[in-house]
């Protein structure tokens, strides 16, 4: 069992303190508000939440939870600190870090008086980079110690929902944390090892980003469901029934396949169906701002790829893939066709390797080149041999992933500029001569 101090007796702090104490840890809650301190020490919760009063009363009576405003007491009698203070929006909409940095200042001053190693873990919601650029400098300056050597640092986001927070603590759905040092990583792992969820250990910035991505994704889902509901109602349909049925589909609708950052969507279904649903919304008076944004953002992803290619300065670009997805010769609304057309218009020579489109042309099928409405003389631009395509190209653009092509393309990295829209390997990130569109 660990000795833990929690700074911030707010919603997250109280729930975390009570649940950790319930699990057998010794917890000291810290706040500047004497009223909250008195409530905790009297065995009462300063927040309203299902089951929290009983839990606080139980763990305080058992001697596993107490509250104070004394930083030296809390740091001196614990080896792990959670920072759980609020981060309200600043007037310009940016994250407000003043409470976090103020607490870090006090923690650092207490660490300066402590010889033993101590881990400081931020749980407040802060934008990526904040731990490194705001919290650590304050901790180092006030403690006189170096992060990762004199004290540990981590970021451990919470995913509690109000009204179900106690249940969520034991069944979080997602466990992720970032850490600078092994000691902090081991402590956080031990705190979660008995929970029935995978533990994702990563770097601090990634953990910070996961928290914001999770919250924003929830907001997007609510907005999307509302837009569908409005359109459905205007069409005489029950939108909640529609969404209930949709959410039963775990193969496609809820699939991680569509949650993988990369290039734009295309094909014979998605673009036209989003446009048609947007048009229906306009006709029936429903809201469609999110649908507008989907199409605008998709187009911007094509423009992003275009800029990456143009920035390489190449006069000839070899496309690996031109169909809207690998495994088909279908070019209908392929974002790669749209990208190629933009480059050709800018005077860039485009050559294409695509085994499935090539097969259709070689077989002389009536549907060869079906859906191509943007690339002139596509058949003449096709190159059947990948090595030849690479040799003839100033820049290689990987638009579709073909497993058999991967080894050849990997060898080409470093020999000429390569723009990757699909990510050939997970360990590849943007570097000299290699540009990943989202990595």
Coordinates of N, CA and C in Angstrom, one line a residue, residues 221-248 277 280:
X221 N -19.3 13.3 -30.4 CA -20.4 12.3 -30.5 C -21.7 12.9 -30.1
X222 N -21.7 13.7 -29.0 CA -23.0 14.3 -28.6 C -23.5 15.3 -29.7
X223 N -22.6 16.1 -30.3 CA -23.0 17.0 -31.3 C -23.5 16.2 -32.6
X224 N -22.8 15.2 -32.9 CA -23.2 14.4 -34.1 C -24.6 13.7 -33.8
X225 N -24.8 13.2 -32.7 CA -26.1 12.6 -32.3 C -27.2 13.6 -32.4
X226 N -26.9 14.8 -31.9 CA -27.9 15.8 -31.9 C -28.3 16.2 -33.4
X227 N -27.2 16.4 -34.2 CA -27.5 16.7 -35.6 C -28.4 15.6 -36.3
X228 N -28.0 14.4 -36.0 CA -28.8 13.3 -36.6 C -30.2 13.3 -36.1
X229 N -30.3 13.6 -34.8 CA -31.7 13.6 -34.2 C -32.5 14.7 -34.8
X230 N -31.9 15.9 -35.0 CA -32.7 17.0 -35.6 C -33.1 16.7 -37.0
X231 N -32.2 16.1 -37.8 CA -32.5 15.7 -39.2 C -33.6 14.6 -39.2
X232 N -33.5 13.7 -38.3 CA -34.4 12.6 -38.2 C -35.8 13.1 -37.8
X233 N -35.9 14.0 -36.8 CA -37.2 14.5 -36.4 C -37.9 15.2 -37.6
X234 N -37.1 16.0 -38.3 CA -37.7 16.8 -39.4 C -38.1 15.9 -40.5
X235 N -37.6 14.7 -40.5 CA -38.0 13.7 -41.5 C -39.0 12.7 -41.0
X236 N -39.5 12.9 -39.8 CA -40.5 12.0 -39.2 C -40.0 10.7 -38.7
X237 N -38.7 10.8 -38.3 CA -38.0 9.5 -37.8 C -37.6 9.8 -36.3
X238 N -37.5 8.7 -35.5 CA -37.0 8.8 -34.2 C -35.5 8.7 -34.2
X239 N -34.8 9.8 -34.0 CA -33.3 9.8 -34.0 C -32.7 8.9 -33.0
X240 N -33.3 8.8 -31.8 CA -32.7 8.0 -30.8 C -32.7 6.5 -31.2
X241 N -33.8 6.1 -31.8 CA -33.9 4.7 -32.3 C -32.8 4.5 -33.4
X242 N -32.6 5.5 -34.2 CA -31.5 5.4 -35.3 C -30.2 5.2 -34.6
X243 N -29.9 6.0 -33.6 CA -28.6 5.9 -33.0 C -28.4 4.6 -32.1
X244 N -29.5 4.2 -31.5 CA -29.4 2.9 -30.8 C -29.1 1.8 -31.7
X245 N -29.7 1.7 -32.8 CA -29.4 0.7 -33.8 C -27.9 0.8 -34.3
X246 N -27.5 2.0 -34.6 CA -26.2 2.3 -35.1 C -25.1 1.8 -34.1
X247 N -25.3 2.1 -32.8 CA -24.4 1.7 -31.8 C -24.3 0.2 -31.5
X248 N -25.2 -0.5 -32.0 CA -25.2 -2.0 -31.9 C -24.2 -2.6 -32.9
X277 N -26.9 13.8 -46.9 CA -27.5 14.0 -45.5 C -27.5 15.5 -45.2
X280 N -30.3 17.1 -47.1 CA -31.6 16.8 -46.4 C -31.8 17.7 -45.2

